[in-house]
Coordinates of C-alpha atoms in Angstrom, one line a residue:
X1 CA 98.5 116.7 78.6
X2 CA 97.4 119.6 80.7
X3 CA 94.0 117.9 81.4
X4 CA 95.8 114.7 82.3
X5 CA 98.2 116.5 84.6
X6 CA 95.3 118.3 86.4
X7 CA 93.5 115.0 86.9
X8 CA 96.6 113.4 88.4
X9 CA 97.0 116.4 90.7
X10 CA 93.3 116.1 91.8
X11 CA 94.0 112.6 93.0
X12 CA 96.6 113.9 95.4
X13 CA 94.1 116.4 96.8
X14 CA 91.4 113.7 97.1
X15 CA 93.7 111.4 99.0
X16 CA 94.4 114.0 101.6
X17 CA 91.1 113.0 103.2
X18 CA 91.1 109.8 105.1
X19 CA 87.3 109.5 104.9
X20 CA 86.1 107.4 101.8
X21 CA 82.7 109.1 101.8
X22 CA 84.4 112.5 101.5
X23 CA 86.7 111.2 98.9
X24 CA 83.7 110.2 96.8
X25 CA 82.2 113.6 97.1
X26 CA 85.5 115.2 96.0
X27 CA 85.6 112.9 93.0
X28 CA 82.2 114.1 91.7
X29 CA 83.2 117.6 90.6
X30 CA 86.0 116.2 88.4
X31 CA 83.4 114.7 86.0
X32 CA 83.6 117.7 83.6
X33 CA 87.4 117.3 83.4
X34 CA 87.0 113.7 82.3
X35 CA 84.3 114.7 79.8
X36 CA 86.8 117.2 78.3
X37 CA 89.6 114.7 78.2
X38 CA 87.4 112.2 76.3
X39 CA 86.0 114.9 73.9
X40 CA 89.6 115.8 73.0
X41 CA 90.5 112.2 72.5
X42 CA 87.4 111.6 70.4
X43 CA 88.4 114.5 68.0
X44 CA 91.8 112.9 67.6
X45 CA 90.2 109.5 67.0
X46 CA 87.9 110.7 64.3
X47 CA 90.7 112.5 62.6
X48 CA 92.8 109.3 62.6
X49 CA 89.9 107.3 61.2
X50 CA 89.3 109.9 58.4
X51 CA 93.0 109.8 57.6
X52 CA 93.1 106.0 57.3
X53 CA 95.4 105.7 60.3
X54 CA 93.7 102.7 61.9
X55 CA 96.5 101.8 64.3
X56 CA 96.6 105.3 65.6
X57 CA 92.8 105.3 66.0
X58 CA 93.0 102.0 67.9
X59 CA 95.6 103.4 70.3
X60 CA 93.5 106.6 70.9
X61 CA 90.4 104.4 71.5
X62 CA 92.3 102.4 74.1
X63 CA 93.7 105.5 75.8
X64 CA 90.2 106.9 76.0
X65 CA 88.8 103.7 77.4
X66 CA 91.5 103.5 80.1
X67 CA 91.2 107.2 81.0
X68 CA 87.4 106.7 81.5
X69 CA 88.0 103.6 83.6
X70 CA 90.6 105.3 85.7
X71 CA 87.9 107.7 86.9
X72 CA 85.6 104.9 88.1
X73 CA 85.0 103.4 91.5
X74 CA 87.9 105.3 93.3
X75 CA 86.0 105.2 96.6
X76 CA 85.6 101.4 96.3
X77 CA 89.4 101.2 95.9
X78 CA 89.7 103.2 99.0
X79 CA 87.4 100.9 100.9
X80 CA 89.2 97.9 99.6
X81 CA 92.6 99.3 100.7
X82 CA 91.6 99.8 104.3
X83 CA 92.8 97.1 106.8
X84 CA 92.0 97.1 110.5
X85 CA 94.2 95.0 112.7
X86 CA 92.7 93.4 115.9
X87 CA 94.6 96.0 118.0
X88 CA 93.2 98.9 116.0
X89 CA 89.7 97.4 116.2
X90 CA 90.0 97.3 120.0
X91 CA 91.3 100.9 120.1
X92 CA 88.5 102.1 117.9
X93 CA 85.7 100.3 119.8
X94 CA 84.2 103.6 121.1
X95 CA 84.3 105.2 117.7
X96 CA 82.5 102.1 116.2
X97 CA 79.8 102.3 118.9
X98 CA 79.5 106.1 118.4
X99 CA 79.1 105.6 114.6
X100 CA 76.5 102.9 115.1
X101 CA 74.5 105.2 117.4
X102 CA 74.7 108.1 114.9
X103 CA 73.5 105.9 112.1
X104 CA 70.5 104.6 114.2
X105 CA 69.6 108.2 115.0
X106 CA 70.0 109.2 111.3
X107 CA 67.7 106.4 110.3
X108 CA 65.1 107.5 112.8
X109 CA 65.3 111.2 111.7
X110 CA 65.2 110.2 108.0
X111 CA 62.1 108.0 108.7
X112 CA 60.4 110.9 110.5
X113 CA 61.3 113.3 107.7
X114 CA 59.9 111.1 105.0
X115 CA 56.7 110.7 106.8
X116 CA 56.5 114.4 107.5
X117 CA 57.2 115.4 103.9
X118 CA 54.6 113.0 102.7
X119 CA 52.0 114.5 105.0
X120 CA 52.9 118.2 105.0
X121 CA 55.4 118.9 102.3
X122 CA 59.1 119.9 102.5
X123 CA 58.2 123.5 103.5
X124 CA 56.7 122.3 106.8
X125 CA 58.7 123.9 109.7
X126 CA 59.0 120.6 111.5
X127 CA 60.4 119.0 108.2
X128 CA 62.9 121.8 107.9
X129 CA 64.0 121.2 111.5
X130 CA 64.4 117.5 110.8
X131 CA 66.5 118.4 107.8
X132 CA 68.8 120.5 110.0
X133 CA 69.1 117.6 112.5
X134 CA 70.0 115.2 109.7
X135 CA 72.7 117.6 108.3
X136 CA 74.2 117.9 111.8
X137 CA 74.2 114.1 112.3
X138 CA 75.8 113.6 108.9
X139 CA 78.5 116.1 109.9
X140 CA 79.2 114.2 113.1
X141 CA 79.2 110.8 111.3
X142 CA 81.7 112.3 108.8
X143 CA 84.0 113.3 111.6
X144 CA 83.8 109.8 113.2
X145 CA 84.4 108.1 109.8
X146 CA 87.4 110.3 109.3
X147 CA 88.8 109.3 112.7
X148 CA 88.2 105.6 112.0
X149 CA 89.7 105.7 108.5
X150 CA 92.8 107.6 109.7
X151 CA 93.6 104.6 111.9
X152 CA 93.3 102.0 109.1
X153 CA 96.4 100.4 107.7
X154 CA 96.4 101.1 103.9
X155 CA 97.1 98.2 101.6
X156 CA 97.5 100.6 98.7
X157 CA 95.2 103.1 97.1
X158 CA 93.4 103.3 93.8
X159 CA 95.2 106.0 91.9
X160 CA 95.1 106.8 88.3
X161 CA 98.6 105.7 87.7
X162 CA 97.9 102.3 89.3
X163 CA 95.2 101.3 86.9
X164 CA 97.3 100.2 84.0
X165 CA 97.0 102.9 81.4
X166 CA 99.0 101.1 78.7
X167 CA 96.7 98.2 77.9
X168 CA 93.3 96.6 78.2
X169 CA 92.8 93.5 80.3
X170 CA 93.2 90.1 78.7
X171 CA 89.9 88.4 77.8
X172 CA 88.9 84.8 76.9
X173 CA 88.2 84.2 73.2
X174 CA 84.4 84.1 73.7
X175 CA 84.2 87.2 75.9
X176 CA 83.6 90.9 75.2
X177 CA 84.1 93.9 77.5
X178 CA 81.5 96.7 77.1
X179 CA 82.1 100.0 78.8
X180 CA 79.8 103.0 78.8
X181 CA 80.3 106.7 79.5
X182 CA 77.3 109.0 79.9
X183 CA 78.8 112.5 79.7
X184 CA 77.2 115.9 79.8
X185 CA 76.7 116.0 76.1
X186 CA 78.0 112.8 74.6
X187 CA 77.5 109.1 75.3
X188 CA 80.3 106.7 74.4
X189 CA 80.6 102.9 74.3
X190 CA 83.7 100.8 74.0
X191 CA 83.8 97.2 73.0
X192 CA 87.0 95.4 74.0
X193 CA 87.7 92.0 72.3
X194 CA 90.8 89.8 72.4
X195 CA 93.3 91.9 70.3
X196 CA 90.8 94.6 69.4
X197 CA 89.0 97.7 70.7
X198 CA 86.1 99.6 69.1
X199 CA 84.7 103.0 70.2
X200 CA 81.5 104.6 69.1
X201 CA 79.0 107.4 70.0
X202 CA 75.5 106.5 71.1
X203 CA 72.3 108.7 71.4
X204 CA 72.3 111.6 73.8
X205 CA 72.9 110.9 77.5
X206 CA 69.6 112.5 78.4
X207 CA 67.7 110.2 76.0
X208 CA 69.5 107.1 77.3
X209 CA 69.1 108.0 81.0
X210 CA 65.4 108.7 80.6
X211 CA 64.8 105.3 78.9
X212 CA 67.0 103.5 81.5
X213 CA 64.9 105.0 84.3
X214 CA 61.7 104.1 82.6
X215 CA 62.8 100.5 82.1
X216 CA 63.8 100.2 85.8
X217 CA 60.5 101.8 86.8
X218 CA 58.5 99.3 84.8
X219 CA 60.5 96.4 86.2
X220 CA 59.8 97.5 89.8
X221 CA 56.1 97.9 89.2
X222 CA 55.0 94.3 88.6
X223 CA 51.5 94.8 89.7
X224 CA 50.4 98.1 88.0
X225 CA 52.6 98.1 84.9
X226 CA 51.7 95.6 82.2
X227 CA 54.2 93.2 80.7
X228 CA 54.0 94.8 77.3
X229 CA 55.2 98.1 78.8
X230 CA 58.3 96.3 80.2
X231 CA 59.0 94.6 76.9
X232 CA 58.6 97.8 75.0
X233 CA 61.1 99.5 77.4
X234 CA 63.5 96.6 77.1
X235 CA 63.4 96.8 73.3
X236 CA 63.8 100.5 73.2
X237 CA 66.8 100.6 75.5
X238 CA 68.4 97.7 73.6
X239 CA 68.1 99.7 70.4
X240 CA 69.8 102.7 72.0
X241 CA 72.8 101.1 73.8
X242 CA 73.3 97.7 72.2
X243 CA 72.2 97.8 68.6
X244 CA 75.0 100.2 67.5
X245 CA 77.6 97.8 68.9
X246 CA 75.9 94.5 68.0
X247 CA 78.2 93.7 65.1
X248 CA 81.2 93.6 67.4
X249 CA 79.4 91.3 69.9
X250 CA 78.2 88.6 67.6
X251 CA 80.9 86.1 68.5
X252 CA 81.0 86.8 72.3
X253 CA 79.0 84.5 74.6
X254 CA 80.2 86.3 77.7
X255 CA 79.7 90.0 78.3
X256 CA 81.4 92.0 81.0
X257 CA 79.6 95.3 81.2
X258 CA 80.9 98.5 82.9
X259 CA 77.8 100.7 83.2
X260 CA 77.7 104.4 83.9
X261 CA 75.2 106.8 85.2
X262 CA 71.6 105.7 84.9
X263 CA 72.7 102.5 83.2
X264 CA 73.8 101.3 86.7
X265 CA 70.1 100.6 87.3
X266 CA 69.7 98.4 84.2
X267 CA 69.7 94.6 84.3
X268 CA 71.4 94.1 80.9
X269 CA 70.3 90.4 80.9
X270 CA 66.7 91.6 80.6
X271 CA 67.2 93.8 77.5
X272 CA 65.1 92.4 74.7
X273 CA 66.8 91.6 71.4
X274 CA 64.1 91.9 68.6
X275 CA 63.6 88.6 66.8
X276 CA 61.4 88.0 63.7
X277 CA 59.5 85.3 65.7
X278 CA 59.5 86.6 69.3
X279 CA 61.5 88.8 71.7
X280 CA 64.7 87.2 72.8
X281 CA 66.3 88.4 76.0
X282 CA 70.0 89.0 76.2
X283 CA 70.0 86.3 78.9
X284 CA 68.8 83.7 76.5
X285 CA 72.0 84.1 74.4
X286 CA 74.6 85.6 76.6
X287 CA 76.1 85.4 80.1
X288 CA 76.3 88.9 81.6
X289 CA 78.5 90.2 84.4
X290 CA 78.7 93.7 85.7
X291 CA 81.7 95.4 87.2
X292 CA 82.2 98.9 88.7
X293 CA 85.5 99.3 86.8
X294 CA 87.8 97.2 84.7
X295 CA 90.7 97.8 87.0
X296 CA 88.8 95.9 89.7
X297 CA 88.7 92.7 87.6
X298 CA 91.2 90.0 88.3
X299 CA 91.5 88.9 84.7
X300 CA 95.1 87.7 85.1
X301 CA 94.2 85.4 88.0
X302 CA 96.8 87.1 90.1
X303 CA 94.7 87.2 93.2
X304 CA 95.6 84.4 95.6
X305 CA 92.6 82.3 96.5
X306 CA 92.5 81.6 100.2
X307 CA 91.4 78.2 101.3
X308 CA 88.0 78.6 103.0
X309 CA 87.5 76.8 106.3
X310 CA 83.8 76.7 105.8
X311 CA 81.7 76.2 102.6
X312 CA 78.6 78.3 103.2
X313 CA 77.3 81.0 105.5
X314 CA 73.5 81.0 105.1
X315 CA 71.3 83.8 106.5
X316 CA 67.6 83.7 105.8
X317 CA 64.0 84.1 107.0
X318 CA 64.5 86.7 109.8
X319 CA 61.7 87.5 112.3
X320 CA 60.3 91.0 111.6
X321 CA 56.7 91.0 113.1
X322 CA 55.6 90.8 116.7
X323 CA 52.9 88.3 115.8
X324 CA 55.4 85.9 114.1
X325 CA 54.6 82.5 115.5
X326 CA 58.3 81.8 116.0
X327 CA 58.4 84.7 118.4
X328 CA 55.3 83.6 120.2
X329 CA 57.0 80.2 121.0
X330 CA 59.9 82.1 122.6
X331 CA 57.6 84.4 124.6
X332 CA 55.7 81.4 126.0
X333 CA 58.9 79.8 127.3
X334 CA 60.5 83.1 128.5
X335 CA 60.1 84.6 132.0
X336 CA 57.6 87.2 130.8
X337 CA 54.6 86.7 128.6
X338 CA 54.4 90.4 127.6
X339 CA 54.7 91.0 123.9
X340 CA 57.8 93.0 122.8
X341 CA 57.2 96.7 122.7
X342 CA 58.3 99.1 119.9
X343 CA 61.8 100.2 120.4
X344 CA 63.8 103.3 119.3
X345 CA 66.4 101.0 117.8
X346 CA 64.1 100.3 114.9
X347 CA 61.8 103.2 113.8
X348 CA 60.5 100.9 111.0
X349 CA 59.7 98.0 113.4
X350 CA 56.7 96.2 111.9
X351 CA 57.2 97.5 108.4
X352 CA 58.9 94.4 107.0
X353 CA 57.0 91.3 106.3
X354 CA 58.2 87.8 106.6
X355 CA 59.8 86.3 103.5
X356 CA 58.5 82.7 103.8
X357 CA 60.1 81.4 100.6
X358 CA 63.6 82.3 101.9
X359 CA 63.3 79.4 104.3
X360 CA 62.6 77.0 101.4
X361 CA 65.4 78.7 99.4
X362 CA 67.8 78.2 102.3
X363 CA 66.8 74.5 102.7
X364 CA 67.3 73.8 98.9
X365 CA 70.6 75.6 98.8
X366 CA 72.1 74.0 102.0
X367 CA 71.1 70.6 100.7
X368 CA 73.7 71.0 98.0
X369 CA 76.5 71.3 100.5
X370 CA 77.8 68.8 103.1
X371 CA 75.8 69.6 106.3
X372 CA 78.9 70.0 108.4
X373 CA 80.2 72.7 106.1
X374 CA 77.2 75.0 106.4
X375 CA 76.7 77.7 109.1
X376 CA 73.0 78.8 109.3
X377 CA 71.5 81.9 110.8
X378 CA 67.8 81.3 110.4
X379 CA 64.8 83.0 112.0
X380 CA 65.5 84.4 115.5
X381 CA 69.2 83.5 115.0
X382 CA 69.5 85.7 112.0
X383 CA 70.4 88.8 113.9
X384 CA 72.9 91.6 113.3
X385 CA 75.0 90.7 116.3
X386 CA 75.3 87.0 115.4
X387 CA 76.2 87.8 111.8
X388 CA 78.8 90.4 112.6
X389 CA 80.4 88.2 115.3
X390 CA 81.4 85.7 112.5
X391 CA 84.7 85.7 110.6
X392 CA 83.3 86.3 107.1
X393 CA 86.7 85.4 105.5
X394 CA 86.2 81.8 106.5
X395 CA 83.5 81.2 103.9
X396 CA 83.7 80.2 100.3
X397 CA 80.0 81.2 99.7
X398 CA 77.9 83.8 101.6
X399 CA 74.2 83.8 101.0
X400 CA 72.0 86.4 102.6
X401 CA 68.2 86.1 101.9
X402 CA 66.6 89.0 103.8
X403 CA 65.0 92.4 103.2
X404 CA 67.3 95.1 102.0
X405 CA 66.9 98.9 101.9
X406 CA 68.6 101.6 99.9
X407 CA 69.0 105.2 101.0
X408 CA 70.0 107.2 97.9
X409 CA 70.4 110.4 100.0
X410 CA 72.4 108.9 102.8
X411 CA 74.1 105.8 101.4
X412 CA 75.6 104.9 104.8
X413 CA 72.1 104.0 105.9
X414 CA 71.7 101.4 103.1
X415 CA 71.4 98.1 104.9
X416 CA 70.5 94.4 105.0
X417 CA 67.6 94.0 107.4
X418 CA 68.0 91.1 109.7
X419 CA 65.7 89.9 112.5
X420 CA 64.1 92.6 114.7
X421 CA 64.1 90.2 117.6
X422 CA 66.8 87.9 119.1
X423 CA 66.4 84.4 120.4
X424 CA 65.3 85.7 123.8
X425 CA 62.5 87.8 122.2
X426 CA 64.2 91.1 122.8
X427 CA 63.9 93.9 120.2
X428 CA 67.3 94.4 118.5
X429 CA 68.7 96.6 115.8
X430 CA 68.4 94.5 112.6
X431 CA 70.3 96.8 110.2
X432 CA 73.6 95.6 108.9
X433 CA 74.8 98.8 107.2
X434 CA 77.4 99.6 104.6
X435 CA 79.7 100.9 107.3
X436 CA 79.5 97.4 109.0
X437 CA 80.3 95.7 105.8
X438 CA 83.3 98.0 105.1
X439 CA 85.0 96.5 108.2
X440 CA 84.6 92.9 107.1
X441 CA 87.2 91.0 105.1
X442 CA 85.8 88.5 102.6
X443 CA 87.5 85.7 100.7
X444 CA 84.3 84.3 99.2
X445 CA 84.1 83.1 95.6
X446 CA 80.5 84.4 95.6
X447 CA 78.4 86.5 97.9
X448 CA 74.6 86.4 97.1
X449 CA 72.3 89.1 98.3
X450 CA 68.9 87.5 97.6
X451 CA 67.0 90.5 99.0
X452 CA 65.0 93.4 97.8
X453 CA 66.8 96.4 96.3
X454 CA 70.2 95.4 97.6
X455 CA 72.1 96.1 94.4
X456 CA 71.2 99.7 94.4
X457 CA 73.1 102.6 96.0
X458 CA 73.9 106.2 95.8
X459 CA 74.6 107.4 92.3
X460 CA 77.9 109.3 92.3
X461 CA 79.2 110.3 88.8
X462 CA 82.3 108.3 87.9
X463 CA 81.9 106.3 91.1
X464 CA 79.0 104.2 90.2
X465 CA 76.6 102.8 92.8
X466 CA 77.9 103.0 96.3
X467 CA 75.8 100.3 98.0
X468 CA 75.9 96.9 99.8
X469 CA 76.9 94.8 96.9
X470 CA 79.7 97.0 95.7
X471 CA 81.1 97.3 99.3
X472 CA 81.2 93.5 99.6
X473 CA 83.0 93.3 96.3
X474 CA 85.5 95.9 97.5
X475 CA 86.1 94.0 100.7
X476 CA 87.2 90.9 98.9
X477 CA 84.3 88.9 97.4
X478 CA 85.3 87.6 93.9
X479 CA 81.7 88.0 92.7
X480 CA 78.4 89.4 94.1
X481 CA 75.0 88.4 92.9
X482 CA 72.3 90.9 94.0
X483 CA 68.8 91.9 93.0
X484 CA 68.0 95.3 91.6
X485 CA 64.4 95.4 92.8
X486 CA 61.9 93.3 94.8
X487 CA 61.7 89.8 93.2
X488 CA 59.0 87.3 93.8
X489 CA 60.2 85.0 96.6
X490 CA 59.0 81.9 94.9
X491 CA 60.8 82.7 91.6
X492 CA 63.8 84.0 93.5
X493 CA 64.0 80.7 95.4
X494 CA 63.9 78.7 92.2
X495 CA 66.5 81.0 90.5
X496 CA 68.9 80.7 93.4
X497 CA 68.5 76.9 93.6
X498 CA 69.3 76.6 89.9
X499 CA 72.2 79.0 90.3
X500 CA 73.9 76.9 93.0
X501 CA 73.3 73.7 91.1
X502 CA 75.1 75.0 88.0
X503 CA 77.8 76.6 90.2
X504 CA 78.6 73.5 92.2
X505 CA 77.7 70.5 90.0
X506 CA 78.7 72.0 86.7
X507 CA 81.6 74.1 88.0
X508 CA 80.4 77.1 86.1
X509 CA 81.5 80.7 86.7
X510 CA 79.0 82.8 88.7
X511 CA 78.0 84.7 85.5
X512 CA 77.5 81.4 83.5
X513 CA 75.6 79.8 86.4
X514 CA 73.3 82.8 86.8
X515 CA 72.7 82.8 83.0
X516 CA 71.8 79.1 83.0
X517 CA 69.5 79.7 86.0
X518 CA 67.8 82.6 84.2
X519 CA 67.3 80.5 81.0
X520 CA 65.8 77.7 83.1
X521 CA 63.3 80.1 84.7
X522 CA 62.4 81.7 81.4
X523 CA 61.9 78.3 79.7
X524 CA 59.6 77.2 82.5
X525 CA 57.2 80.0 81.5
X526 CA 58.3 83.0 83.5
X527 CA 58.7 85.3 80.5
X528 CA 58.3 88.5 82.5
X529 CA 61.9 89.8 83.2
X530 CA 60.6 91.5 86.4
X531 CA 60.4 88.0 87.9
X532 CA 63.9 86.8 87.2
X533 CA 66.3 89.5 86.0

């Protein structure tokens, strides 16, 4: 009771800050308290099991599950709760511009620092000076974010008492909820089924975290890591985190997984289930969905679905390079024939290569919708300004097929990278950052981020991954489909085309449609999970 009371009081302290980023930082030091609460509940649970008091044990397991879940994704709840009226947006115009300028400067400094450290090491005097500059820019950005957040109209906040501590969410008969906790000393897994809950210990958190990182590393190194290494890592991690709970999952076609810690970086569909004849991936037998926290799931269907005015917003195939032939056409017809110069707006200008298969992907996807219901931002039209000028809440589906970057140190800099040039051939800022997304309101059934690394974000204990996909989920998307690492454009295009076919023609859920698409790709011969997971 004392631990519970202290954690409840900590929420009141956390909510005194209007800045969601600072709230996330305040949440992190509370992790040991949650660890202690779960350890105490585990002792009571094991005593109840030993005494044959199964009903008491089930109640304790449920209490532990809900307690762990109440600690998760609080900052996403804060982002979800913020509403900005048109009047407030106009009043905050200068603050938005100031924040945009600060983030551009932060990106430039971070780019320079990375290059300097690679060349001279972190002890280099110039590197230390850049670190100091970055710290000051972050301080200024925090101040601006606090000013912006303080003007938001709150639609409620994600407090512990609002998460439903009395019961687990209702589930379909063929579904299972799997939740993990990687503590300082113990790892726990809960399996929630219709009318039942199970709780068990897993191998040490260090062992699991190391294997999860190794698996993610092997998946992202398609060229220099052999397939057998990926399959070995997929089998090893399955043995650690799935094998102990396998008996409870045998009848569940659908898995809803709440990962924790390093497991946030794991594509559960790509885990390999050992089979006497051959490896069988989880995706070949199950549909898998991930969620930051159970309290974010709308399992009751209570959320009102808004009628979208448009079917699809499609963003694809931006122009990144100055020698892109599409840019050359614009320059030939413009007043000047001079090629665009490098610009301080984009310190990485020229780093990103064209994603040619995204144009084919866009064509195949848009062909599945009535032409009049699709808004396209392709090529030189796929700019930051064009995208942010749209009302995102008007679309049932949002599909963005571009490069994406993740900054684990400064998550505010994580961004979708759109065109570096506009339709006039001018150099423009192509980064659509997390801060931009936090101002959008979405009503989409599905938002797809068919881009490199877009599902990743800053790892904050109890908070999960703070990145592009989770922000879109917080701002109203019912489901987000996002890649965890660079995926082959050709395979990605095929996967996405199959996904929409099952989603639209067969009226499947996003998780089921993605599962069918994965199975189709695997059956066609793409057995390497790095190509489709």
